[in-house]
XYZ file of N, CA and C in Angstrom:
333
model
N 0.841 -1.167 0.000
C 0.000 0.000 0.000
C 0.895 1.242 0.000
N 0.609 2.025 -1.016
C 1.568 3.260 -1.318
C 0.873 4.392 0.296
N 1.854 5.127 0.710
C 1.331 5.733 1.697
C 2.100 7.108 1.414
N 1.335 8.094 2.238
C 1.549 9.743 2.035
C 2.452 10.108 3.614
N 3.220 11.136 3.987
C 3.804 11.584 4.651
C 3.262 13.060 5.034
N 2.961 13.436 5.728
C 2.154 14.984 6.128
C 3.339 15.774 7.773
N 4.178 17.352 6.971
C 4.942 17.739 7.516
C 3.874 18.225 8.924
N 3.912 17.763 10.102
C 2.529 18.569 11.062
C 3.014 19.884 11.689
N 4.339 19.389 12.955
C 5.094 20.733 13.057
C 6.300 20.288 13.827
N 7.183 21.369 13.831
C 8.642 20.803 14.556
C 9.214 19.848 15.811
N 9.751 19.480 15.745
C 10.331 18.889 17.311
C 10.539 19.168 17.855
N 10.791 19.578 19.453
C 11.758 20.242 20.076
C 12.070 19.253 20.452
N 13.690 19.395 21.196
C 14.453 18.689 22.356
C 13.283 17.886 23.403
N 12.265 18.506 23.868
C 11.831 18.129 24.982
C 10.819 17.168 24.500
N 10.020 17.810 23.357
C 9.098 17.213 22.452
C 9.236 15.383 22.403
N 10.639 15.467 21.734
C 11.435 14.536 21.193
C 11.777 13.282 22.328
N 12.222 13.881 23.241
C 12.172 12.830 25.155
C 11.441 12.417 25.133
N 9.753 13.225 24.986
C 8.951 13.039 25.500
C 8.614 11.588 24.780
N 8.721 11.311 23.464
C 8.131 10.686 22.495
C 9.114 9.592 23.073
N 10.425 9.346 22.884
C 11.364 8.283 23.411
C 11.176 7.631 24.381
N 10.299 8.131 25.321
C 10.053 7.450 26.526
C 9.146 6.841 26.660
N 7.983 6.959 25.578
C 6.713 5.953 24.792
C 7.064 4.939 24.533
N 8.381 4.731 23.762
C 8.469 3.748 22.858
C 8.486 2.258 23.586
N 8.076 1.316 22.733
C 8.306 -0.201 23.754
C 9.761 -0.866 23.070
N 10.316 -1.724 23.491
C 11.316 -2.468 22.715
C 11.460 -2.637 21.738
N 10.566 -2.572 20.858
C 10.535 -2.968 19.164
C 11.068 -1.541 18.646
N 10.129 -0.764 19.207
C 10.702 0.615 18.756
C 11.860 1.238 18.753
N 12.160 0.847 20.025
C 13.600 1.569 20.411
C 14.729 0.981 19.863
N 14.148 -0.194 19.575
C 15.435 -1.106 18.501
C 15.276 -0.405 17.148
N 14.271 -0.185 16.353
C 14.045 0.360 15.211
C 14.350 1.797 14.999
N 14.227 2.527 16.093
C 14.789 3.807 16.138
C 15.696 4.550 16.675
N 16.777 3.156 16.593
C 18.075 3.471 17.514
C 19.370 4.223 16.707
N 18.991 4.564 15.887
C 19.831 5.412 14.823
C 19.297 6.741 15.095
N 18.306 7.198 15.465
C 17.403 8.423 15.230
C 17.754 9.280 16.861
N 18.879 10.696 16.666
C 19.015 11.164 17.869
C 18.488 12.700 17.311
N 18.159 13.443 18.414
C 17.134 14.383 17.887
C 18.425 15.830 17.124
N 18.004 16.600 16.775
C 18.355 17.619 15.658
C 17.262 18.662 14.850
N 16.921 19.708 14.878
C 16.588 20.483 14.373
C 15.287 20.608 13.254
N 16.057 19.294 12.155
C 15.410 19.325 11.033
C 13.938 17.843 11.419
N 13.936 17.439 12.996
C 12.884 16.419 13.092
C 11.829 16.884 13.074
N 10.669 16.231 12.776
C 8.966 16.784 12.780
C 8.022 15.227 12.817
N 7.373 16.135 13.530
C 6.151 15.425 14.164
C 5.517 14.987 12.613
N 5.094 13.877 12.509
C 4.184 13.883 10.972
C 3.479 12.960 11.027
N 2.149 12.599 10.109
C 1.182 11.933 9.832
C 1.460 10.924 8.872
N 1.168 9.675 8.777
C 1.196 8.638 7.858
C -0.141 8.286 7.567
N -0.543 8.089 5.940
C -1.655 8.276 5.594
C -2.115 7.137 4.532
N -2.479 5.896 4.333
C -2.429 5.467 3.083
C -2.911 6.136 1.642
N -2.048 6.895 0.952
C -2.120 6.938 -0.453
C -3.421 7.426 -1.233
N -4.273 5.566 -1.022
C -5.556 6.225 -1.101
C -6.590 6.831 -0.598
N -6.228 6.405 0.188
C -7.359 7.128 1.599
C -7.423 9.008 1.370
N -5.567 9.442 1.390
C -5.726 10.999 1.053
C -6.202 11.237 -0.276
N -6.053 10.154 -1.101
C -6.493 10.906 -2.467
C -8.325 11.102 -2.626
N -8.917 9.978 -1.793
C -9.964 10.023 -1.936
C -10.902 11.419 -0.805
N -10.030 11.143 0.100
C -10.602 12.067 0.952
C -11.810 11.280 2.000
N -12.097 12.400 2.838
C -13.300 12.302 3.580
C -13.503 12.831 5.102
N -14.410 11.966 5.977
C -14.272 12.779 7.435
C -13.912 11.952 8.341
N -13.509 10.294 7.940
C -12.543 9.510 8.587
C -11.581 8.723 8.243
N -10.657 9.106 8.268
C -9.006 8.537 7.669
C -8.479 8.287 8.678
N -7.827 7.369 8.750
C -6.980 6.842 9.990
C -5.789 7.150 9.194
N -4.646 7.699 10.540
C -3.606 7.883 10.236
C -2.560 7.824 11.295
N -1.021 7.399 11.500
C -0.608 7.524 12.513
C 0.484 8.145 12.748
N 1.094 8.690 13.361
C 1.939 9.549 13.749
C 3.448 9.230 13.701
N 4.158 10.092 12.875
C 5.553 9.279 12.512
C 6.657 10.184 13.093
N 7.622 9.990 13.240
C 8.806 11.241 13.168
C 9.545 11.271 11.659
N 9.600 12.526 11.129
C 9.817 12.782 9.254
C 11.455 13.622 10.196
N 12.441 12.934 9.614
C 14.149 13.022 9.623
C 14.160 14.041 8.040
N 14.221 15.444 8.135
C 14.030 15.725 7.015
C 15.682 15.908 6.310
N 16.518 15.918 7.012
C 17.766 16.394 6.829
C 18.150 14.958 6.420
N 18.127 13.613 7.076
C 18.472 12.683 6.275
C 17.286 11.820 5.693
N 16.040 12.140 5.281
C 15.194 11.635 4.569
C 14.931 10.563 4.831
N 14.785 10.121 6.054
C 14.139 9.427 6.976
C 12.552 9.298 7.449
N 11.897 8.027 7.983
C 10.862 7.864 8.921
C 11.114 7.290 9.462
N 10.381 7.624 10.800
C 10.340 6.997 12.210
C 9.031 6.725 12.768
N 8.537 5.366 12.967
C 7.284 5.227 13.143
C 7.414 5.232 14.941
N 5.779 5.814 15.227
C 5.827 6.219 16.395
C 4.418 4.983 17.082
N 4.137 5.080 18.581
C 3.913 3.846 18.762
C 2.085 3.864 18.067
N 1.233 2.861 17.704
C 0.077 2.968 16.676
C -1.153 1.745 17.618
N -1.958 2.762 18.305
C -2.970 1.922 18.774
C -3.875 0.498 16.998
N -3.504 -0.075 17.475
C -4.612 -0.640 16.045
C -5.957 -0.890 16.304
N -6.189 -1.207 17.474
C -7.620 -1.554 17.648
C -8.378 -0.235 17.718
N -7.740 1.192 18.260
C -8.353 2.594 18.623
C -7.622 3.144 17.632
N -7.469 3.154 16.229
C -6.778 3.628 15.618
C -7.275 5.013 15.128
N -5.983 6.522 15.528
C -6.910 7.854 15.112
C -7.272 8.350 13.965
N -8.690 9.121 14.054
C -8.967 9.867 13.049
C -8.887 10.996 12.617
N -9.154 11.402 10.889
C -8.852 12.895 10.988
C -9.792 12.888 9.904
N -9.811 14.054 9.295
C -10.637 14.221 8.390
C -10.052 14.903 6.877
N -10.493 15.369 5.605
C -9.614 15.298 4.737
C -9.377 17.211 4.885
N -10.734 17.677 5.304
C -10.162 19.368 5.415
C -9.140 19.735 6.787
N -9.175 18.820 7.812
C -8.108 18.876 8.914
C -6.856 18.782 7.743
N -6.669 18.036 7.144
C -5.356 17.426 6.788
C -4.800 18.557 5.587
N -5.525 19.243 4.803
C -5.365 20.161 3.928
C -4.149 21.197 4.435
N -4.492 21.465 5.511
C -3.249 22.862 6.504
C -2.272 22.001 6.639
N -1.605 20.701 5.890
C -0.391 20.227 6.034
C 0.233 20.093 5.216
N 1.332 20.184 4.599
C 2.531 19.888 4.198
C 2.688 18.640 3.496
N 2.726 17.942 2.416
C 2.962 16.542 1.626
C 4.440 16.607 1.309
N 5.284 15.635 2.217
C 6.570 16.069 2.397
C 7.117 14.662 1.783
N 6.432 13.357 2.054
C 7.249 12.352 1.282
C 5.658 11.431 0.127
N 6.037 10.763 -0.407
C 5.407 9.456 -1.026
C 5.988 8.070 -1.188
N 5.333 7.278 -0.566
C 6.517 6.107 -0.432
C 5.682 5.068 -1.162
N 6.488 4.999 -2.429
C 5.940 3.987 -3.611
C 6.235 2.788 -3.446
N 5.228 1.745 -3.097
C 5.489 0.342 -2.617
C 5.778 -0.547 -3.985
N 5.558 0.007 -4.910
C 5.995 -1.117 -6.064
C 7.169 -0.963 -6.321
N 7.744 0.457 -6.129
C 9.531 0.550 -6.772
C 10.326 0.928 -5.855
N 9.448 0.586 -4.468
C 10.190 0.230 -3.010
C 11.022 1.604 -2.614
N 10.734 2.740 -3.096
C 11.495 3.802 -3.296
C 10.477 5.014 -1.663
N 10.765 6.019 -1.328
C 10.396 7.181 -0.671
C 10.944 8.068 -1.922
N 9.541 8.920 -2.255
C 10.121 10.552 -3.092
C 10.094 11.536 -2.220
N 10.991 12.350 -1.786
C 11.096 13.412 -1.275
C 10.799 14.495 -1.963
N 9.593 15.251 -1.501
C 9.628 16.802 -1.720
C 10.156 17.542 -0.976
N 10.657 19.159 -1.637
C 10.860 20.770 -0.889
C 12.033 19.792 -0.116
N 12.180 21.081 1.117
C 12.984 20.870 1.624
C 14.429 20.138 1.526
């Protein structure tokens, strides 16, 4: 499933703790390369179609976007309570990556 990347807003230092101290074991193994810096942001993961189609419930979950080394960092994802948003919430954001599952690739925009 091709999925969308949405810039939400910056990290801070404290931001960034805060989120590290969520994580369970799987995570912290997976995001043990990732130390905080400037260019991190809070961001939305979206499947593909879901943003293209739109509507007033899209599930989406919350990633950390590494914009300086063109990175994701998945953050921890209730599945059974999984959150919603809607497609005019999501409009005031930023489309910062596309991650094409057939040619296994991430396209980076801007920045």
């Amino acid at each position: 499933m091709d999925m969308v990347f949405l810039k939400i807003k910056p990290l801070t230092q404290q931001d960034f703790q805060k989120l590290q101290s969520s994580w369970n074991e799987e995570l912290k193994e997976a995001n043990k390369n990732l130390s905080y810096h400037p260019k991190l942001f809070l961001g939305y993961g979206l499947a593909a179609e879901d943003f293209i189609l739109g509507g007033e419930e899209m599930v989406y979950w919350e990633i950390i976007l590494d914009l300086e080394n063109q990175e994701v960092y998945d953050l921890p994802f209730d599945e059974e309570n999984p959150p919603l948003t809607s497609q005019e919430k999501l409009d005031q954001y930023e489309i910062v990556a596309y991650d094409d599952v057939e040619e296994d690739t991430i396209n980076w925009y801007g920045e």
